[in-house]
CSV table of C-alpha atoms and ligand atoms in Angstrom, one decimal:
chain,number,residue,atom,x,y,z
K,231,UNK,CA,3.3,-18.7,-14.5
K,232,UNK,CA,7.0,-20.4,-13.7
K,233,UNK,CA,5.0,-22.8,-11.2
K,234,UNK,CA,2.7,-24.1,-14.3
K,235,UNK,CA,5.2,-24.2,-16.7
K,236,UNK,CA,8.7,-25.7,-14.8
K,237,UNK,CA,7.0,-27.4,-11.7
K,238,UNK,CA,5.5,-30.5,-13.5
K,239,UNK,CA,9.1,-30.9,-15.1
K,240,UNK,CA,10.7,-31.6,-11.6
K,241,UNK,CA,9.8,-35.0,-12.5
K,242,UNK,CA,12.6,-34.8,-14.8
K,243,UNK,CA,14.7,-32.0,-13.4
K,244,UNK,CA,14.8,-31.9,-9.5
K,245,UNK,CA,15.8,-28.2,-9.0
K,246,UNK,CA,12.4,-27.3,-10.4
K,247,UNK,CA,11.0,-29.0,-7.3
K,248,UNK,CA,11.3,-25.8,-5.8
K,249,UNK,CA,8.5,-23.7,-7.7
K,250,UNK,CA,6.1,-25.8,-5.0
K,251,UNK,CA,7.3,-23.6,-2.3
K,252,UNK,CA,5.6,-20.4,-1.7
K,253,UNK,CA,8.8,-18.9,0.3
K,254,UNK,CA,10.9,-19.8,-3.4
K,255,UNK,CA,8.5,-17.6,-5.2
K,256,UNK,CA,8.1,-14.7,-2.3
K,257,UNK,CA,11.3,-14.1,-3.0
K,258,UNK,CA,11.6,-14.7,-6.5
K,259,UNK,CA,8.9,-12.1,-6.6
K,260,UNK,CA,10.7,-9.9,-4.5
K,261,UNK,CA,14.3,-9.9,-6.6
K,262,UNK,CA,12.0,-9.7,-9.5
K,263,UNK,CA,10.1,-6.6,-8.8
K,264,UNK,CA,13.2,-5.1,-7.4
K,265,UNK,CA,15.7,-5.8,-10.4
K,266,UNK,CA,12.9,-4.7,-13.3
K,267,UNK,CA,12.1,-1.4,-11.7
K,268,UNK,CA,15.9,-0.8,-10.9
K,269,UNK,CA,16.7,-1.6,-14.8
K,270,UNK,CA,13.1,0.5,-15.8
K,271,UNK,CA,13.1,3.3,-13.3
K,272,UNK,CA,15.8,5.5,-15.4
K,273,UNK,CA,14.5,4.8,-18.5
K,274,UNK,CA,10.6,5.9,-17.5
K,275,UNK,CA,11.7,8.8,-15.4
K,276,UNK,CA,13.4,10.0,-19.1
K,277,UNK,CA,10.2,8.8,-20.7
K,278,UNK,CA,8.2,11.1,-17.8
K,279,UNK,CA,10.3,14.3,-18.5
K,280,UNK,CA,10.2,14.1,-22.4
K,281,UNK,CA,6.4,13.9,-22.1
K,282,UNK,CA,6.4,16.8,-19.7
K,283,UNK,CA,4.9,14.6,-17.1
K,284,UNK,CA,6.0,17.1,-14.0
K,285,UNK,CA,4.1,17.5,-10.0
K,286,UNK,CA,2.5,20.6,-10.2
K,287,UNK,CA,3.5,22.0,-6.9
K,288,UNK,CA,0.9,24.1,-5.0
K,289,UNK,CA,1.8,27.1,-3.4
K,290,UNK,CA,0.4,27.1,0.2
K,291,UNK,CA,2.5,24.1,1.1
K,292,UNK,CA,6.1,24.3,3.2
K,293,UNK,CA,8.2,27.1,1.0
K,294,UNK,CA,11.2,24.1,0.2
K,295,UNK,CA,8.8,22.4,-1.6
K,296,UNK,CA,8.5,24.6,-4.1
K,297,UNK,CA,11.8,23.6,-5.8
K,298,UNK,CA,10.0,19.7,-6.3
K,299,UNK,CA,8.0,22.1,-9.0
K,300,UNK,CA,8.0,19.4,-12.3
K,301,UNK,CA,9.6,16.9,-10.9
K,302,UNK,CA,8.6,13.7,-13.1
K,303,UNK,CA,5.4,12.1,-11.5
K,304,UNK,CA,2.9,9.4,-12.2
K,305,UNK,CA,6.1,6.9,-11.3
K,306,UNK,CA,2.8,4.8,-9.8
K,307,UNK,CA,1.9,3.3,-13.1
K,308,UNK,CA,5.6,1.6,-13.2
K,309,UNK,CA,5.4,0.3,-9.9
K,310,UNK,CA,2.3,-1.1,-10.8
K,311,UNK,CA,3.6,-2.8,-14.0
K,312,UNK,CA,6.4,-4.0,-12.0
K,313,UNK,CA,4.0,-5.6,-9.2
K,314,UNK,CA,1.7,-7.2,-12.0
K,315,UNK,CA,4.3,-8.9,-13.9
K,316,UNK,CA,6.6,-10.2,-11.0
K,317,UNK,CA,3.1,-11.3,-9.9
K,318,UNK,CA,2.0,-13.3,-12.6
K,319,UNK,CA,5.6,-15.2,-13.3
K,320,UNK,CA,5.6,-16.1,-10.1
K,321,UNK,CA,2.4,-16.7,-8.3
K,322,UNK,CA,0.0,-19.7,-9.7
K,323,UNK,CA,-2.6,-18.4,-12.1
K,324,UNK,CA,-5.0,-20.5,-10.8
K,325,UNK,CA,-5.6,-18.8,-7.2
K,326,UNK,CA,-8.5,-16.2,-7.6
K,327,UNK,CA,-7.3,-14.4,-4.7
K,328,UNK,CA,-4.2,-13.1,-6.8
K,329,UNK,CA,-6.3,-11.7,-10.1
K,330,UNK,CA,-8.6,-9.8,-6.7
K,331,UNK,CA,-5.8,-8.2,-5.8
K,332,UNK,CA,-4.6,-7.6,-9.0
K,333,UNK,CA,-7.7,-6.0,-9.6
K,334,UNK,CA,-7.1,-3.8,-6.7
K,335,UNK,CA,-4.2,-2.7,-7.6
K,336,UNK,CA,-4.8,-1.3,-11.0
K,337,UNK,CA,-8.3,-0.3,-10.1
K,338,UNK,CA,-7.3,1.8,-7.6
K,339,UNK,CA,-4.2,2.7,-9.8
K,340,UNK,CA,-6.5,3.8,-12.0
K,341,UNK,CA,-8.5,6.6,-9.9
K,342,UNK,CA,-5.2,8.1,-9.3
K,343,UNK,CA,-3.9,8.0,-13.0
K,344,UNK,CA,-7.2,10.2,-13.4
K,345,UNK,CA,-6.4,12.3,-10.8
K,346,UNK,CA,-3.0,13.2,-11.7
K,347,UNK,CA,-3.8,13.8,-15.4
K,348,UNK,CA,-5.9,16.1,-15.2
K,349,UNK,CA,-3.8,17.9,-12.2
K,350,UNK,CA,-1.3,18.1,-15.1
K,351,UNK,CA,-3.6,18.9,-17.6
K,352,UNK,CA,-5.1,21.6,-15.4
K,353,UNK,CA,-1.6,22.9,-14.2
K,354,UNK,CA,-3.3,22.8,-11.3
K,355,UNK,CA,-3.2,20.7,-7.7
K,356,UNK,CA,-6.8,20.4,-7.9
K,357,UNK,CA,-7.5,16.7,-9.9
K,358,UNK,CA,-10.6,14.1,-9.5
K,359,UNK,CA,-13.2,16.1,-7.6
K,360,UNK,CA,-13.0,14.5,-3.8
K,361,UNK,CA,-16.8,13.0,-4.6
K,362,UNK,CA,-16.0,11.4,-7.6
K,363,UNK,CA,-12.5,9.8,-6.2
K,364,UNK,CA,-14.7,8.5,-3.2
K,365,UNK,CA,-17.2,6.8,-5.5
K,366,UNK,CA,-14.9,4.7,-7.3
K,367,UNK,CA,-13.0,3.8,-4.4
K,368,UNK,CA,-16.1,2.8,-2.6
K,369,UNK,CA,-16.8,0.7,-5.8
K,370,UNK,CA,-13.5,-1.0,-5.9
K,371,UNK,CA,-13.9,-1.5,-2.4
K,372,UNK,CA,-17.3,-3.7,-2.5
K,373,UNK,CA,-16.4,-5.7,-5.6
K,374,UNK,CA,-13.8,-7.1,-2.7
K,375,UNK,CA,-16.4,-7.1,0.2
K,376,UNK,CA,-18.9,-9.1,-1.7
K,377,UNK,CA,-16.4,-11.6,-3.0
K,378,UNK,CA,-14.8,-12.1,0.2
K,379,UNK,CA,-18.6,-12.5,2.0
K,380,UNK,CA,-19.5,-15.0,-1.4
K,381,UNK,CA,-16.3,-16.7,-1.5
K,382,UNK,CA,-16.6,-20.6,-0.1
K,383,UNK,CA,-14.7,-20.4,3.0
K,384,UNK,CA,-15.1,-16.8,3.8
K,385,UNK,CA,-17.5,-15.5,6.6
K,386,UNK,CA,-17.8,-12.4,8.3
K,387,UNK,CA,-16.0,-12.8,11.3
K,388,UNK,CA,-13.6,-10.1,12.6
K,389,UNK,CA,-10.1,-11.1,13.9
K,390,UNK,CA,-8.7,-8.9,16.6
K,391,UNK,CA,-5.2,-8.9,17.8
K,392,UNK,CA,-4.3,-9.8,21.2
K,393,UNK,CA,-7.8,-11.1,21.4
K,394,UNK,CA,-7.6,-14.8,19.8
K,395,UNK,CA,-11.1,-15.7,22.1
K,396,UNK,CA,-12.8,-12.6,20.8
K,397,UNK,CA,-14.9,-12.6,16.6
K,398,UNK,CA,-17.5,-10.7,15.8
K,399,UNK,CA,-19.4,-11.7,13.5
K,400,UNK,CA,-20.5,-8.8,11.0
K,401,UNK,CA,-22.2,-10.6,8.7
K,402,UNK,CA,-23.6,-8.2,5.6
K,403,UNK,CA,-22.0,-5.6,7.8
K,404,UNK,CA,-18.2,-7.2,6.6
K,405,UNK,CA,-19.1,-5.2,3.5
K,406,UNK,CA,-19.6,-2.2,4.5
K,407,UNK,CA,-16.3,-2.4,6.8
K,408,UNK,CA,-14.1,-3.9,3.8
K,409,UNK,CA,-14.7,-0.8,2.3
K,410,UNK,CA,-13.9,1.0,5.4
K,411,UNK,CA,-10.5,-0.2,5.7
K,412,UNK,CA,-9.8,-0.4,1.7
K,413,UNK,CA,-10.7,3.0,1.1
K,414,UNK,CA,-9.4,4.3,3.7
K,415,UNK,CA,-5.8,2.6,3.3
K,416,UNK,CA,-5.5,4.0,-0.2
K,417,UNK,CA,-6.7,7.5,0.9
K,418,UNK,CA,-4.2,6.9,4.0
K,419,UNK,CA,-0.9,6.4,2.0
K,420,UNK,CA,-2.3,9.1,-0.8
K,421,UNK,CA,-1.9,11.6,2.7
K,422,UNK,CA,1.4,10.3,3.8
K,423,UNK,CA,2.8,10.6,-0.1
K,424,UNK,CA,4.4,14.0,1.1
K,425,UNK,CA,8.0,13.3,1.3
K,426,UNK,CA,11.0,12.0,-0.5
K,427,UNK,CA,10.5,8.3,0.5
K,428,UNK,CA,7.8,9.2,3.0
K,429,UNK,CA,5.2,6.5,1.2
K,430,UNK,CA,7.1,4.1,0.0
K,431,UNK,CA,9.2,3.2,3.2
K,432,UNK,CA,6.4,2.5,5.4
K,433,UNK,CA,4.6,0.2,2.6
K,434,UNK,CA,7.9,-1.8,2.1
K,435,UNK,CA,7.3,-2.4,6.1
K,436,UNK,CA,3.4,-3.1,6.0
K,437,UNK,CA,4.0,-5.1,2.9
K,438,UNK,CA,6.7,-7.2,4.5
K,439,UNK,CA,4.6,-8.1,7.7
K,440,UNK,CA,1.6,-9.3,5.9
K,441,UNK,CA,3.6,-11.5,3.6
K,442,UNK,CA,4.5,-13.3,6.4
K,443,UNK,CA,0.4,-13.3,7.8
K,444,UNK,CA,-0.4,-14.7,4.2
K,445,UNK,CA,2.1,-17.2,4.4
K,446,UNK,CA,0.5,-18.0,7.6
K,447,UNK,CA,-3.1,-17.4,7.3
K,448,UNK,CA,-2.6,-19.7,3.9
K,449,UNK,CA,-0.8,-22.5,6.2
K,450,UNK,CA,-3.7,-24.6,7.9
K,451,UNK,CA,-1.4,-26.4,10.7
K,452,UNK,CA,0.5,-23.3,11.2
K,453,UNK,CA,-3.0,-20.9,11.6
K,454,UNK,CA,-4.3,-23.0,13.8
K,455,UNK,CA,-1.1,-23.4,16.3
K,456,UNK,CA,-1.1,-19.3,16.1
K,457,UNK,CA,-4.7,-19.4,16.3
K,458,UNK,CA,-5.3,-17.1,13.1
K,459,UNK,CA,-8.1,-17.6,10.7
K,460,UNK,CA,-7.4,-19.9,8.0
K,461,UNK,CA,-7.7,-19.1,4.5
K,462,UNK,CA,-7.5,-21.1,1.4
K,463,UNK,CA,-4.8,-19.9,-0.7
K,464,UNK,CA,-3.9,-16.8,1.2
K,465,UNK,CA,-0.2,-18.5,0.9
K,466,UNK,CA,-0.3,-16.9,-3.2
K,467,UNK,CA,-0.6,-13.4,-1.8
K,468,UNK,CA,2.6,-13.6,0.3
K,469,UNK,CA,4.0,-13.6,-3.9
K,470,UNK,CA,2.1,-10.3,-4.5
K,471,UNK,CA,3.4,-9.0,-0.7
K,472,UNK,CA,7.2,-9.7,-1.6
K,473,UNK,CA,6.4,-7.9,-5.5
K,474,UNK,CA,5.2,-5.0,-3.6
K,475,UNK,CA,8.6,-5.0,-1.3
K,476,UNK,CA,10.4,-5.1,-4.1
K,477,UNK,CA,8.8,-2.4,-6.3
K,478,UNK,CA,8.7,-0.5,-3.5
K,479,UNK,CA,12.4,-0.8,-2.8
K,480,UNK,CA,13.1,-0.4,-6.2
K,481,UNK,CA,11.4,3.5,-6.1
K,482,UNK,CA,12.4,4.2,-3.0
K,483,UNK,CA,16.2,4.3,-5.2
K,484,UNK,CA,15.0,7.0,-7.3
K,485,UNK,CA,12.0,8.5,-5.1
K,486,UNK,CA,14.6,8.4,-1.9
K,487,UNK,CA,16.0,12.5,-0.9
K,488,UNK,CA,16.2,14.4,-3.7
K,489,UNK,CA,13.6,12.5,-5.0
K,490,UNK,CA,14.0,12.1,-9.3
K,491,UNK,CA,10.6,11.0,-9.1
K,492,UNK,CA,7.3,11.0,-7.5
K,493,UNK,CA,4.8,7.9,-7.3
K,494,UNK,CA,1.8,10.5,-8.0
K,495,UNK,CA,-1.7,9.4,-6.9
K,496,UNK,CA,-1.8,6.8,-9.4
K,497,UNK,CA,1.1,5.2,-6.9
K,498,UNK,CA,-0.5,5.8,-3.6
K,499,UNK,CA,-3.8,4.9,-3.9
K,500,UNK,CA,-3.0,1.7,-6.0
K,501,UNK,CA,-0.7,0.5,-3.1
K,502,UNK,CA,-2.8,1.8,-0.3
K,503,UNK,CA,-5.7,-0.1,-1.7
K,504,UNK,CA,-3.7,-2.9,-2.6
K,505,UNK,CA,-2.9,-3.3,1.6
K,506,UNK,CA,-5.8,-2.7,2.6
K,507,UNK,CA,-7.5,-5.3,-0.1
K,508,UNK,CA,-4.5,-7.6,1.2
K,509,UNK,CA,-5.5,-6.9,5.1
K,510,UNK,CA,-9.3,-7.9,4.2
K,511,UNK,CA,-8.7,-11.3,2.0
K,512,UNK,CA,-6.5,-12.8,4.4
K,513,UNK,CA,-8.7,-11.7,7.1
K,514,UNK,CA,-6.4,-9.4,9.5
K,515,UNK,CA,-7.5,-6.3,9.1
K,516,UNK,CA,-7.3,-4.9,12.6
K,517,UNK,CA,-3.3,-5.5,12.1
K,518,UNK,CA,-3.1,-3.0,9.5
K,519,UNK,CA,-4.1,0.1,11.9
K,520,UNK,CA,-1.0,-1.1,13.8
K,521,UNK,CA,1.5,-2.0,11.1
K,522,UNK,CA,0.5,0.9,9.0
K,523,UNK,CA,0.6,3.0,12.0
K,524,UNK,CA,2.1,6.1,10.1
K,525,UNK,CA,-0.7,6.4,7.6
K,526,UNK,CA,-3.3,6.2,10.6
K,527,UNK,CA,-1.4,8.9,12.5
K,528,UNK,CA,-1.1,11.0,9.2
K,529,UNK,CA,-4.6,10.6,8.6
K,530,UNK,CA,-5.7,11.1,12.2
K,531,UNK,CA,-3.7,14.4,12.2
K,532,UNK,CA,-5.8,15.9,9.4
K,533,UNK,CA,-9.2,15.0,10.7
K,534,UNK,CA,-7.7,16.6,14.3
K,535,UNK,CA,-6.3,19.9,12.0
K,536,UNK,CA,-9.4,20.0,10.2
K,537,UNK,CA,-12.2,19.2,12.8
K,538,UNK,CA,-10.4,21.6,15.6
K,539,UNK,CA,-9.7,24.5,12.5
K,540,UNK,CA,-13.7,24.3,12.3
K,541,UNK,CA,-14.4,24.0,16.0
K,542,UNK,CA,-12.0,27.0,16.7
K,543,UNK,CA,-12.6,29.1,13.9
K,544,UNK,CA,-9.1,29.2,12.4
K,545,UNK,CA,-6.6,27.7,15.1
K,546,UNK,CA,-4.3,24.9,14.8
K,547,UNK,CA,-3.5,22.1,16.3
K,548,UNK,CA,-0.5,21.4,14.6
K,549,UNK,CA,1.5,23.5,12.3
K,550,UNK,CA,0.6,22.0,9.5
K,551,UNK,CA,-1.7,18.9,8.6
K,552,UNK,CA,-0.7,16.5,7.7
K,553,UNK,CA,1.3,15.6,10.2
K,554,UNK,CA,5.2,14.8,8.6
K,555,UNK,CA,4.5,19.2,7.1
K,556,UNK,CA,4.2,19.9,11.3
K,557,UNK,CA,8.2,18.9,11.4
K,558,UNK,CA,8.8,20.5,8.3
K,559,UNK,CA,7.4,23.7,9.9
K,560,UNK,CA,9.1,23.5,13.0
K,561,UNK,CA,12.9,23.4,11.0
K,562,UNK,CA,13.3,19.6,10.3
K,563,UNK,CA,15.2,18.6,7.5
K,564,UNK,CA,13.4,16.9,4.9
K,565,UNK,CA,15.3,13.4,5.0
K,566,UNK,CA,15.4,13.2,8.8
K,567,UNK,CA,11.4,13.4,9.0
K,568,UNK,CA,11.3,10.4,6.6
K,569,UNK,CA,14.0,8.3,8.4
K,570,UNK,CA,12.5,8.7,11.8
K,571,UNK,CA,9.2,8.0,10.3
K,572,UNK,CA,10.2,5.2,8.8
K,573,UNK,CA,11.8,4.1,12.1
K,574,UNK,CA,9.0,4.4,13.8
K,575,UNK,CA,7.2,2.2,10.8
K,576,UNK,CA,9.7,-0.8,11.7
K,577,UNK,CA,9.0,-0.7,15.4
K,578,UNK,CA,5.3,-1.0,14.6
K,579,UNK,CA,5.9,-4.0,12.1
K,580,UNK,CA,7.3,-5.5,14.9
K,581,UNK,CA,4.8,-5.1,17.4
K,582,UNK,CA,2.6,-6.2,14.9
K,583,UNK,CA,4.6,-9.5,14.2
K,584,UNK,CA,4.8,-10.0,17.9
K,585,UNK,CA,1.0,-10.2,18.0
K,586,UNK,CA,1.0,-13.4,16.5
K,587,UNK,CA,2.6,-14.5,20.3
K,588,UNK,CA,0.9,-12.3,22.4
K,589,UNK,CA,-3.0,-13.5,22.3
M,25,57M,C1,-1.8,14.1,-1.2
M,25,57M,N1,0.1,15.1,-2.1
M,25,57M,C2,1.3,15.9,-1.9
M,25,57M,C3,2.9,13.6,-5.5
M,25,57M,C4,2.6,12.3,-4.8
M,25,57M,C5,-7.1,17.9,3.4
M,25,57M,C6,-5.7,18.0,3.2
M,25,57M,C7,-4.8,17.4,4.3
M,25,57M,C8,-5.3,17.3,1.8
M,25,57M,C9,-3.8,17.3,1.6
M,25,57M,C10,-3.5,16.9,0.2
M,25,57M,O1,-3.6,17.7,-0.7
M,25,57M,N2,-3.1,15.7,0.0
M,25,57M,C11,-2.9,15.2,-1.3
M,25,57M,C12,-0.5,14.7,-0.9
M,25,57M,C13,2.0,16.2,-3.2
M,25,57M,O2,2.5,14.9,-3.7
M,25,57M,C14,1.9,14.5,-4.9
M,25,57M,O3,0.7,13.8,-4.6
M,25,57M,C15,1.1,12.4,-4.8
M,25,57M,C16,0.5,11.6,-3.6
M,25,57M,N3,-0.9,11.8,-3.6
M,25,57M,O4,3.1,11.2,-5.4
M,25,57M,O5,2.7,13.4,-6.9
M,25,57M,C17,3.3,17.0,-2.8
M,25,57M,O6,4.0,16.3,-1.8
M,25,57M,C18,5.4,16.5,-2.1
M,25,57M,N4,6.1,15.2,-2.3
M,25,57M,C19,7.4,15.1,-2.1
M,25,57M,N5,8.0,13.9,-2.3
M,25,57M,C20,7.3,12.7,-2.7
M,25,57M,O7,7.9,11.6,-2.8
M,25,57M,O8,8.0,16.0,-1.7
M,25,57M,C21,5.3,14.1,-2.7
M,25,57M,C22,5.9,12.8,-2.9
M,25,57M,C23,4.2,17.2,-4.0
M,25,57M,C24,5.5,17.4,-3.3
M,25,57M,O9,5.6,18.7,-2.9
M,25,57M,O10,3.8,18.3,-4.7
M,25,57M,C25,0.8,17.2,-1.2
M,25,57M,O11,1.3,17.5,-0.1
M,25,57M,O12,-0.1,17.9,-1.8
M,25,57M,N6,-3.3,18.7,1.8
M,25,57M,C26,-2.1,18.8,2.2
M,25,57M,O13,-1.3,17.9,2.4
M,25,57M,C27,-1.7,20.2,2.5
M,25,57M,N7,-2.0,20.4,3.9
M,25,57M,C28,-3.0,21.3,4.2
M,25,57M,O14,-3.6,22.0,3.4
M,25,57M,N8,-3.2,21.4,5.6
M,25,57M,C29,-4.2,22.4,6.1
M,25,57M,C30,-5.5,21.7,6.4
M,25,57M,C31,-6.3,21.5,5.2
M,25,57M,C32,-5.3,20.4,7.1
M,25,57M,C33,-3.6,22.9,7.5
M,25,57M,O15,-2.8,22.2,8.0
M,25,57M,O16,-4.1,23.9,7.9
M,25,57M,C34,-0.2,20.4,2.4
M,25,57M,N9,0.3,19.9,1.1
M,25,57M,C35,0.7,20.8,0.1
M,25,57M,N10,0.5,22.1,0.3
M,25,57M,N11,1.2,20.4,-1.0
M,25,57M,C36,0.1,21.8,2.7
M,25,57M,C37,-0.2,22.6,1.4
């Protein structure tokens, strides 16, 4: 909104010169998102515990968690708020690629508000039946397949990293994969909201890396010299990117060990489906499995847990699924398991920034 309203005025007054450039407003989205949900976050977490709004704990999970019983939840819907509004001030209006996203966001936002009401409603763990959650992500998903495929511009061509010589061309087939890696981000980062910090750290990370691809992918002389696949007005979404670093910063200050407050589903599913809708528009989607390495390891490590629990009738593989509850079990303290997963979250951004070298 600042870019329609101050840019034509630099005519007039120079400094407003800068609302042209899409760095200005990453990180004018950024502070933005960051200061509101540093000045919001105590008042909502009082709003939360007045309205009773507490995570019903279940009771077959690691014994410390137990004492997170009613701690205020649902903290998704601010982060959320926070995104939308730094997004609108400061990405232009007119880029259709920003409301898509937006509509990702709150979609998805919305299947886990759903989900975590009537967990508190019920008292119990059990929310959304797993069918119905899979339904409306799937539909979420292929309003953003179809556009992407209809879009002018778009096609369905794969990008893989390291491979700059190498594009499948999926065709109808994009649609059906979009969904793939939407769903499955949001449904990723729902698995990995576990721990104090344990969600929001790594999406601070994926989030940073692919506001740098947007800016990229969005920059035609600088996607071809890198050799990534152009797209029109991908450069907008680097402003949503640097919202979601900041919201996500902003949480991690109350959500950070002892957590005052949990994002709920309504927070993990939004932003996982938010990166993966991010991963499909600018068209590197591959480079989420590597930059959001943690949610594909946590994910992985319930579908081994599971399948081999089947398979053997009862035995584990690890501890506990999934895969940050295996430390817990073996004696790790709560904030060290976060801060070496995050660690492990920055060494993947990097690798993933590095493709843009190494193809
Ligand atoms: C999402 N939700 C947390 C909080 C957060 C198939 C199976 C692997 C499914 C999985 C499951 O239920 N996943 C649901 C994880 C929950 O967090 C809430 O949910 C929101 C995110 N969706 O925002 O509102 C608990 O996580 C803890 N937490 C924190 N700090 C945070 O900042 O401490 C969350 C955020 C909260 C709080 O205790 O209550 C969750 O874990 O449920 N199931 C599991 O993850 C369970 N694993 C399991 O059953 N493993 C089995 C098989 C099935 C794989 C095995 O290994 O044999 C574990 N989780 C729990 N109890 N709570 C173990 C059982």
């Amino acid at each position: 909104m600042l870019y329609h309203l101050l840019y034509p005025l630099h005519g007039s007054v120079g400094v407003f010169n800068v609302f042209r450039y899409i760095t200005v407003r990453s990180v004018g989205g950024a502070v933005t998102a960051f200061l509101l949900m540093l000045l919001l976050g105590p008042w909502f977490i009082r709003k939360l515990k007045a309205h009773q709004i507490g995570q019903v704990v279940r009771d077959d999970g690691p014994e410390t968690h137990l004492a997170k019983k009613g701690v205020p939840t649902m903290g998704g819907v601010l982060i959320i708020a926070v995104i939308s509004c730094s997004t609108l001030l400061w990405a232009r209006l007119d880029n259709p690629l920003v409301w898509l996203l937006l509509f990702v966001l709150t979609f998805f936002g919305c299947i886990g508000a759903i989900d975590d009401i009537k967990k508190i409603k019920k008292k119990s763990s059990d929310g959304l039946s797993a069918r119905g959650k899979l339904f409306l992500q799937i539909f979420g998903a292929s309003v953003v397949g179809l556009f992407v495929l209809l879009h002018p511009g778009y096609d369905g061509l794969l990008s893989i990293p390291f491979l700059k010589d190498i594009q499948p061309d999926l065709s109808w087939f994009y649609i059906i994969f979009a969904v793939l890696v939407i769903v499955g981000s949001s449904n990723a980062v729902n698995l990995t909201d576990g721990l104090d910090g344990l969600a929001a750290g790594p999406t601070v990370i994926t989030a940073s890396v692919y506001l740098i691809f947007a800016y990229l992918a969005g920059h035609a002389v600088l996607a071809d010299y890198l050799q990534i696949p152009f797209v029109l007005g991908a450069g907008e979404l680097s402003i949503f990117c640097g919202a979601m670093v900041g919201a996500c910063l902003g949480f991690l200050w109350f959500n950070a060990y002892p957590a005052q407050i949990f994002m709920g589903d309504v927070g993990s599913l939004a932003l996982g489906g938010a990166l993966g809708g991010v991963a499909i528009i600018i068209k590197q989607e591959i480079l989420l499995a590597i930059v959001g390495g943690i949610f594909v390891m946590e994910v992985i490590s319930v579908i081994l847990q599971v399948g081999y629990f089947k398979l053997s009738h009862g035995k584990r593989i690890f501890l506990m699924a999934p895969f940050h509850h295996h430390f817990e079990k073996k004696g790790w303290a709560e904030p060290k398991i976060v801060v070496r997963f995050w660690i492990v979250s920055i060494i993947l951004g990097l690798v993933a920034i590095a493709t843009l070298k190494l193809r």
